[in-house]
Short mmCIF file of C-alpha atoms in Angstrom, two decimals:
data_model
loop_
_atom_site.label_atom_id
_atom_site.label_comp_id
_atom_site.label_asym_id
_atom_site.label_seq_id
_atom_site.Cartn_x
_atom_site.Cartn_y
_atom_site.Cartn_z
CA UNK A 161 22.28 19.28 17.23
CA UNK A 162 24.52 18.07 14.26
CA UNK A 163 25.24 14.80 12.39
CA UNK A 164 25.21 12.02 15.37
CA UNK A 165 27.99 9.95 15.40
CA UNK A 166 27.84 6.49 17.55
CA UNK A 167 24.09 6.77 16.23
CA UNK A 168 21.87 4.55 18.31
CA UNK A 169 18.59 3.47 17.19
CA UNK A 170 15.46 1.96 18.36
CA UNK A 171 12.87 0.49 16.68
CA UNK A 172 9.75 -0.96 18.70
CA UNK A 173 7.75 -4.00 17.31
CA UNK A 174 9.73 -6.99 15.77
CA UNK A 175 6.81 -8.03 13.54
CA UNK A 176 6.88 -7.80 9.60
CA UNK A 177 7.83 -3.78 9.42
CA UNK A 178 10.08 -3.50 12.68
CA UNK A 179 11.33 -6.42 11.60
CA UNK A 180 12.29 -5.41 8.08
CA UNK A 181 13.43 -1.82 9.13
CA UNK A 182 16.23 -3.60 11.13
CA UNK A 183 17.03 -5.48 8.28
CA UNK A 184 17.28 -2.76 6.00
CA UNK A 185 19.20 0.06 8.34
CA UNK A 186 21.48 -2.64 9.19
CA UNK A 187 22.40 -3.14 5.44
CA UNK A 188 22.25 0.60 4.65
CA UNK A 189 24.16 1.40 7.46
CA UNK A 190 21.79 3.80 8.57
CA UNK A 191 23.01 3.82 12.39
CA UNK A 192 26.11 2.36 14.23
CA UNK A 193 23.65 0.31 16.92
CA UNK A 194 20.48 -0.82 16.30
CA UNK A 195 18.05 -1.86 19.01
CA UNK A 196 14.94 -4.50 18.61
CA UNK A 197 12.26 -4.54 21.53
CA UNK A 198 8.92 -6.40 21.21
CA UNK A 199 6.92 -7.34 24.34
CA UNK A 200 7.53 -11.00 22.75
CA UNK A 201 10.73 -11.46 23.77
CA UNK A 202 11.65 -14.60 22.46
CA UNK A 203 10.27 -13.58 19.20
CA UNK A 204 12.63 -10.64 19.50
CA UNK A 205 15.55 -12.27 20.51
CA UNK A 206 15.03 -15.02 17.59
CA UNK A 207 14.98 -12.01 14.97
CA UNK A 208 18.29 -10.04 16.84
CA UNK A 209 20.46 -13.49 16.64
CA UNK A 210 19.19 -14.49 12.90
CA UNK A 211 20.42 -10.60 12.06
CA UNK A 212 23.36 -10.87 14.32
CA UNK A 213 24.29 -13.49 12.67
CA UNK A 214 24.74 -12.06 8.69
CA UNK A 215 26.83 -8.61 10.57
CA UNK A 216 30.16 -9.72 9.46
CA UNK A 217 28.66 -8.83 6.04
CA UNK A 218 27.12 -5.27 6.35
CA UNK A 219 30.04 -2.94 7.98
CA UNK A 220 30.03 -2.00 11.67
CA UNK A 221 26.40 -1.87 12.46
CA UNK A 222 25.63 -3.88 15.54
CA UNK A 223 22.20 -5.33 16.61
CA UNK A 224 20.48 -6.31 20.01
CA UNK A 225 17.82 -6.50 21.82
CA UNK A 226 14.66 -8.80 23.25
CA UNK A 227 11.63 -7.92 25.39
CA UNK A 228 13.53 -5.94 28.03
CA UNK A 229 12.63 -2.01 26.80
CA UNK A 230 15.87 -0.55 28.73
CA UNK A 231 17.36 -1.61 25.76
CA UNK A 232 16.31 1.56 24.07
CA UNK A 233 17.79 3.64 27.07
CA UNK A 234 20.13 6.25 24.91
CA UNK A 235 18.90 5.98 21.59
CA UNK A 236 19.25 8.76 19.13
CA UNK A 237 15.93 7.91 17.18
CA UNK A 238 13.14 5.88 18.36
CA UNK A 239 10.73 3.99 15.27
CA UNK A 240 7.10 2.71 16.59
CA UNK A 241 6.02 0.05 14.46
CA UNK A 242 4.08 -1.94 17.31
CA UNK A 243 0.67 -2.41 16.73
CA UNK A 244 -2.36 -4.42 16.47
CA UNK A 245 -3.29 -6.05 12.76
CA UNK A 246 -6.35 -4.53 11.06
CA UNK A 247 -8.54 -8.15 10.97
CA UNK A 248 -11.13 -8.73 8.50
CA UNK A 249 -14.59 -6.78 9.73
CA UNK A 250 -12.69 -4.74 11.96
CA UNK A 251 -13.00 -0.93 11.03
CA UNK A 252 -10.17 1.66 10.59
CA UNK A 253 -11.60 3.48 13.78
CA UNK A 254 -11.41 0.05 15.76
CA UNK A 255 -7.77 -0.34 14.93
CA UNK A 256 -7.37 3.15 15.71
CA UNK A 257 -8.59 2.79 19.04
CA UNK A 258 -6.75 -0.05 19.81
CA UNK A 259 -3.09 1.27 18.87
CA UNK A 260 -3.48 4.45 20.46
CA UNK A 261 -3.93 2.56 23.69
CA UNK A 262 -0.58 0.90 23.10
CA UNK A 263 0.54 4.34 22.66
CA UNK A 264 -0.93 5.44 25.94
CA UNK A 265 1.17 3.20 27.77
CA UNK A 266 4.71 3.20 25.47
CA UNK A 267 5.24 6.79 25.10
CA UNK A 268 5.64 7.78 28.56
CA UNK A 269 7.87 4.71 28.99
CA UNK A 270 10.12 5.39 26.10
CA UNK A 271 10.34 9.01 27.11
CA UNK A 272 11.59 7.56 30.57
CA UNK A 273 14.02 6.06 28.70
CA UNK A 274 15.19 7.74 25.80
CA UNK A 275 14.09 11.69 26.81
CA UNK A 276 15.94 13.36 23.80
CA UNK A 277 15.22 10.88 21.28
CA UNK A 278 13.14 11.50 17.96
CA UNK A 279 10.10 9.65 17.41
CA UNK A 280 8.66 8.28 14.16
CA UNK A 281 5.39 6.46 13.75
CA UNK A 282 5.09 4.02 11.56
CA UNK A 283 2.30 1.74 12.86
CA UNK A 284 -1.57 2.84 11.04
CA UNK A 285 -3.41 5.07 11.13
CA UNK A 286 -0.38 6.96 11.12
CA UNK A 287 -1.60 10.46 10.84
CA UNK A 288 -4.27 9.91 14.29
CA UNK A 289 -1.08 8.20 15.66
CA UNK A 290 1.12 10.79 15.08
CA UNK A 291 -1.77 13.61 16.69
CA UNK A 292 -1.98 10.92 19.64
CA UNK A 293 1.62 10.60 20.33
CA UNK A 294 2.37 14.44 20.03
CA UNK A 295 -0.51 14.80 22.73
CA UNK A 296 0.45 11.87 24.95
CA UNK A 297 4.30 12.73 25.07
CA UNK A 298 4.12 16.84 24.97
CA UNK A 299 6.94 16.66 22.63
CA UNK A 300 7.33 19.35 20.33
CA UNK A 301 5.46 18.20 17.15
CA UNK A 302 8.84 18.55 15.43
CA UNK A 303 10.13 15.41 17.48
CA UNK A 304 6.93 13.45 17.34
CA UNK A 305 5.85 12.48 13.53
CA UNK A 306 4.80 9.66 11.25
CA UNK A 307 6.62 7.99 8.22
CA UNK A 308 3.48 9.46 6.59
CA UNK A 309 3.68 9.68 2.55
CA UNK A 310 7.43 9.06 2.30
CA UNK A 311 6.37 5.41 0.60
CA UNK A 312 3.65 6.12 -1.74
CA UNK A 313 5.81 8.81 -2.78
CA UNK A 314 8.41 6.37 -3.24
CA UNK A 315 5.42 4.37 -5.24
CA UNK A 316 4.69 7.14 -7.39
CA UNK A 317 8.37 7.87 -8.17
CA UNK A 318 8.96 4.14 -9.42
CA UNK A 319 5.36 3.97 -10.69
CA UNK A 320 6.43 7.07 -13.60
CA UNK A 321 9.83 6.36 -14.01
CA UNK A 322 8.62 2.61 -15.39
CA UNK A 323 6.03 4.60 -17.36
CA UNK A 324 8.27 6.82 -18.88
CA UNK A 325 11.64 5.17 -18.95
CA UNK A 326 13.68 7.64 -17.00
CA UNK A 327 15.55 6.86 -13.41
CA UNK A 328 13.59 7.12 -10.57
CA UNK A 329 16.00 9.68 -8.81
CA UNK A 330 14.78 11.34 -11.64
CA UNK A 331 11.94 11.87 -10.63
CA UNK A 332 10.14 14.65 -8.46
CA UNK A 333 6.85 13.65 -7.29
CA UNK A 334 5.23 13.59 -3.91
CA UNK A 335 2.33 12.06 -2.77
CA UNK A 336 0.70 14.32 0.01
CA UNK A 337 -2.23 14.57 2.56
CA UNK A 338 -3.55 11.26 4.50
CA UNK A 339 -1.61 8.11 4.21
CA UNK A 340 -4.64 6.85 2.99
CA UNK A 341 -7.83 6.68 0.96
CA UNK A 342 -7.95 10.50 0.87
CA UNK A 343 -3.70 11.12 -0.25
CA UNK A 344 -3.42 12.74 -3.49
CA UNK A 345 -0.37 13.51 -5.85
CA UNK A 346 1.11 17.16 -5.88
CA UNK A 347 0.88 16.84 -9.51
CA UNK A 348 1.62 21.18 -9.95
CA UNK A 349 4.93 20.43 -8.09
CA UNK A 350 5.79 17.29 -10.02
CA UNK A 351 9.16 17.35 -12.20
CA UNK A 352 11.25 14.89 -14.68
CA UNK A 353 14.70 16.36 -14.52
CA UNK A 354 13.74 19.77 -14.55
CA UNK A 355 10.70 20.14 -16.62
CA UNK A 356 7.08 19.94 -15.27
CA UNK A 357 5.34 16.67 -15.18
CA UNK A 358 2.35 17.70 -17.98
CA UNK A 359 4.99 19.70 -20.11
CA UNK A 360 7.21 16.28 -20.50
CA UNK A 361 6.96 14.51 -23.63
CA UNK A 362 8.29 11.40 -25.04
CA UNK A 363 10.30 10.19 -27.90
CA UNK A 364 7.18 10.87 -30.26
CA UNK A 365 6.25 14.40 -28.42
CA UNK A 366 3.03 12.69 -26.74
CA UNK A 367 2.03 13.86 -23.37
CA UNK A 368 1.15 12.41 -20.26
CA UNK A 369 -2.85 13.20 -20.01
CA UNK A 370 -4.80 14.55 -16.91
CA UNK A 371 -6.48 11.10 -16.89
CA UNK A 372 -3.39 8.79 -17.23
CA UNK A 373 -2.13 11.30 -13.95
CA UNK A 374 -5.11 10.32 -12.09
CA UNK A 375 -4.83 6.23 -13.32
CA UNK A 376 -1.45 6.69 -12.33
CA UNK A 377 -2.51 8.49 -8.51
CA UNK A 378 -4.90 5.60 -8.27
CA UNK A 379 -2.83 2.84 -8.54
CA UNK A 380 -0.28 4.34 -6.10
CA UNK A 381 -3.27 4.85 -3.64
CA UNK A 382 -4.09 1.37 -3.87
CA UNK A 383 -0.77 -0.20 -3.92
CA UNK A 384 -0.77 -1.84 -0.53
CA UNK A 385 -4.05 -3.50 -0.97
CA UNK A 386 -2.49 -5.25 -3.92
CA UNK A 387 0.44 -6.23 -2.15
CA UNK A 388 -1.56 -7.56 1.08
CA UNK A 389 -4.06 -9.38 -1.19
CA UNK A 390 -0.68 -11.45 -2.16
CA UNK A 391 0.91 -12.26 0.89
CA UNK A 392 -0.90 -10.49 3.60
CA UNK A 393 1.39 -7.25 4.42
CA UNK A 394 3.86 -5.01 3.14
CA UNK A 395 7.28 -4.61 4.78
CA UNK A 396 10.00 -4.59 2.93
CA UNK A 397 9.30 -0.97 0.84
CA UNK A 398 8.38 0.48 4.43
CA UNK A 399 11.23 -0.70 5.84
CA UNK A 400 13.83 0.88 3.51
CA UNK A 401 11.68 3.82 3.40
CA UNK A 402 11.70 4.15 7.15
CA UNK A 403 15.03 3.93 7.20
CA UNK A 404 15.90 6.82 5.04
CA UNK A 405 13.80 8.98 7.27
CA UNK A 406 16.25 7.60 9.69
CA UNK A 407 19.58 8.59 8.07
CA UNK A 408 18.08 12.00 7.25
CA UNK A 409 17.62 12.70 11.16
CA UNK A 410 20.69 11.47 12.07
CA UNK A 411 22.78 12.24 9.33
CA UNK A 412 21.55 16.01 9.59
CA UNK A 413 20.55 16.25 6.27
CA UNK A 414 18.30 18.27 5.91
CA UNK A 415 16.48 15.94 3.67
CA UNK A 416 12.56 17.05 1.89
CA UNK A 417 10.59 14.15 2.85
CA UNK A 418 7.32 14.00 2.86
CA UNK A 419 6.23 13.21 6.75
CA UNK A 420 3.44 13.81 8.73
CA UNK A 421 3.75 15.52 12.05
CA UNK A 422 1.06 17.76 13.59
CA UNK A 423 0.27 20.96 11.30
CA UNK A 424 -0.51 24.71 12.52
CA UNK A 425 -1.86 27.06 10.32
CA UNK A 426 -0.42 25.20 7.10
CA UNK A 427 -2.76 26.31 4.21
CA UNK A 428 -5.71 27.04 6.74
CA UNK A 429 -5.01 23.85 8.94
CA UNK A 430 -4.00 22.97 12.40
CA UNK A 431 -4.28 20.07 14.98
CA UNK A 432 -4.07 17.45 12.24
CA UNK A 433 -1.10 15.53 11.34
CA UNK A 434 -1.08 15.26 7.21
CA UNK A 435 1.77 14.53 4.86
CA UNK A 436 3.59 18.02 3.37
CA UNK A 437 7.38 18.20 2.06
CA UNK A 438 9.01 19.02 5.38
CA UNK A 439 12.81 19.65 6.09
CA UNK A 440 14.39 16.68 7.99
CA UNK A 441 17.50 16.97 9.60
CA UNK A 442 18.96 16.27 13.49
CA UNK A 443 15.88 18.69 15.42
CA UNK A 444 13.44 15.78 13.34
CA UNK A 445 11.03 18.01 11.28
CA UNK A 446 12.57 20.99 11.62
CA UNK A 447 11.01 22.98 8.92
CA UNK A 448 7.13 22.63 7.08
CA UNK A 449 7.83 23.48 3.83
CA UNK A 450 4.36 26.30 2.19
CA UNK A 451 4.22 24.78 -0.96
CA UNK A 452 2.16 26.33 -3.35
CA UNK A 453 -1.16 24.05 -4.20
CA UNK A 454 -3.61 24.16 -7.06
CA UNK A 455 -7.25 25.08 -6.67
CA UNK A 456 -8.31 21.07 -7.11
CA UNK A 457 -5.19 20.39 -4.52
CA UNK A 458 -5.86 22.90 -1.50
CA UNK A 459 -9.59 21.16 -2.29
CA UNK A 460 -7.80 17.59 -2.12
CA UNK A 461 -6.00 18.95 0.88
CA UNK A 462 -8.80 19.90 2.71
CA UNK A 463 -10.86 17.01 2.53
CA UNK A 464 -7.84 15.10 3.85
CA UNK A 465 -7.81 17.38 7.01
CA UNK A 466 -11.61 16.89 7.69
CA UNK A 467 -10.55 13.00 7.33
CA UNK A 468 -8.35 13.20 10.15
CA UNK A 469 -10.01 15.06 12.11
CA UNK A 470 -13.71 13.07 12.12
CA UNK A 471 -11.53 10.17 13.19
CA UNK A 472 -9.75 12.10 16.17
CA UNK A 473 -13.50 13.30 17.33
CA UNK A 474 -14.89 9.90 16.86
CA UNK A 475 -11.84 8.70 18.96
CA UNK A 476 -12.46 11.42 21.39
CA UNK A 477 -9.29 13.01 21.60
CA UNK A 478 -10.25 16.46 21.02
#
């Protein structure tokens, strides 16, 4: 599979995300048709006309859709960003439960439907989703993965390039593991240009410390809660970031994004899906990058894969 031309995609869920991923492939281009389903079909349709409606200023992108899902019949890629809302009391597990039995009955409707599509999670948990999907579908786990770190990597990126005054494409720095409380930065890996994140130094030759790194790890971890403590979800950073993970797959890339699709024997782990740089191209993730880890990270690491996997034993999907 190469570089898909008269690129169709599909994104599920016409909510704040699914909503804003339209928005933002539409703008970037990132496919030549773009489909919206939500099982709210007027609430669909509403969003597909107001975007119709500003096409004669983005290229040749086209937009449709409503609550019918044959709409997605054909499409290249296929985004999942339905999903219930995490409500105040209700536990991480709870939420779990709940969207993986949306899952339960969208996969093997979507498959119907769009057979030799790639799949990307994007609703939370998004690492238990991803394991679900893989096992509800049967798709190779290389077809079946999560947006996983791909935005709090995009966090940290913009997060040092303000602290240091350099361009974020400047920038190499991935946030790995759990999208979640357990993710940590791949500091050993990290770069500015081409020199190592603790070997940079600024105009006056001062250093960025182990404990600013960690400040700096913390903040990205906790981004979200900041901005859903402000206006009660984020959207418009996932949306862009979903759709580069888009243009990667069907642009053929061969892009290193961090996503998280179902792991085997990747630094001791399997039957988890976690966050690690992984090639993106047409196949989806068509490559798991080994990178090297640090003592503290393959620790970090780990933990992140025992925090997946209580979750998928307390969900009973073992």
């Amino acid at each position: 599979m190469t570089a898909t031309e008269n690129s169709r995609l599909a994104i599920i869920g016409a909510g704040a995300v699914g909503s804003s991923l339209v928005y933002a492939s539409l703008i970037r281009g990132s496919a030549r048709e773009v489909v919206l389903y939500d099982i709210d079909a007027s609430r669909a349709e509403a969003e597909v006309l107001d975007l119709a409606h500003g096409t004669p200023f983005v290229g040749s992108s086209t937009i449709e859709g409503g609550g019918d899902l044959d709409a997605v019949a054909g499409a290249n890629v296929v985004v999942i960003t339905a999903g219930a809302k995490q409500h105040p009391g209700q536990s991480r597990l709870d939420l779990a439960a709940t969207n993986i039995g949306i899952l339960r009955d969208l996969m093997p409707r979507l498959l119907e439907r769009a057979p030799d599509a790639i799949y990307m999670l994007v609703t939370n948990p998004c690492d238990v989703l991803a394991v679900a999907a893989q096992r509800v579908s049967g798709l190779d786990p290389a077809r079946v993965f999560s947006s996983g770190t791909v935005l709090d990597s995009s966090r940290l990126r913009w997060r040092l390039a303000e602290r240091l005054g350099v361009a974020a494409s400047s920038v190499h720095a991935m946030i790995v593991g759990e999208h979640g409380d357990s993710e940590f930065a791949l500091w050993s890996q990290a770069r500015i240009g081409p020199v190592p994140i603790r070997e940079w130094a600024d105009d006056s030759g001062a250093r960025l410390t182990v404990e600013e790194l960690d400040i700096l790890a913390e903040e990205v971890k906790n981004a979200a809660y900041a901005v859903i403590a402000g206006k009660g979800a984020t959207n418009y950073a996932i949306g862009l970031s979903g759709a580069r993970i888009v243009e990667a797959i069907l642009g053929d890339e061969g892009a290193i994004l961090p996503v998280s699709s179902v792991l085997t024997d990747y630094h001791g782990v399997s039957g988890v899906a976690l966050s690690v740089p992984s090639v993106v191209n047409a196949q989806g993730v068509s490559r798991v990058i080994d990178v090297p880890f640090s003592a503290e990270e393959e620790r970090a690491f780990h933990h992140s894969a025992e925090t997946i996997q209580r979750s998928l034993e307390a969900l009973d999907l073992e």
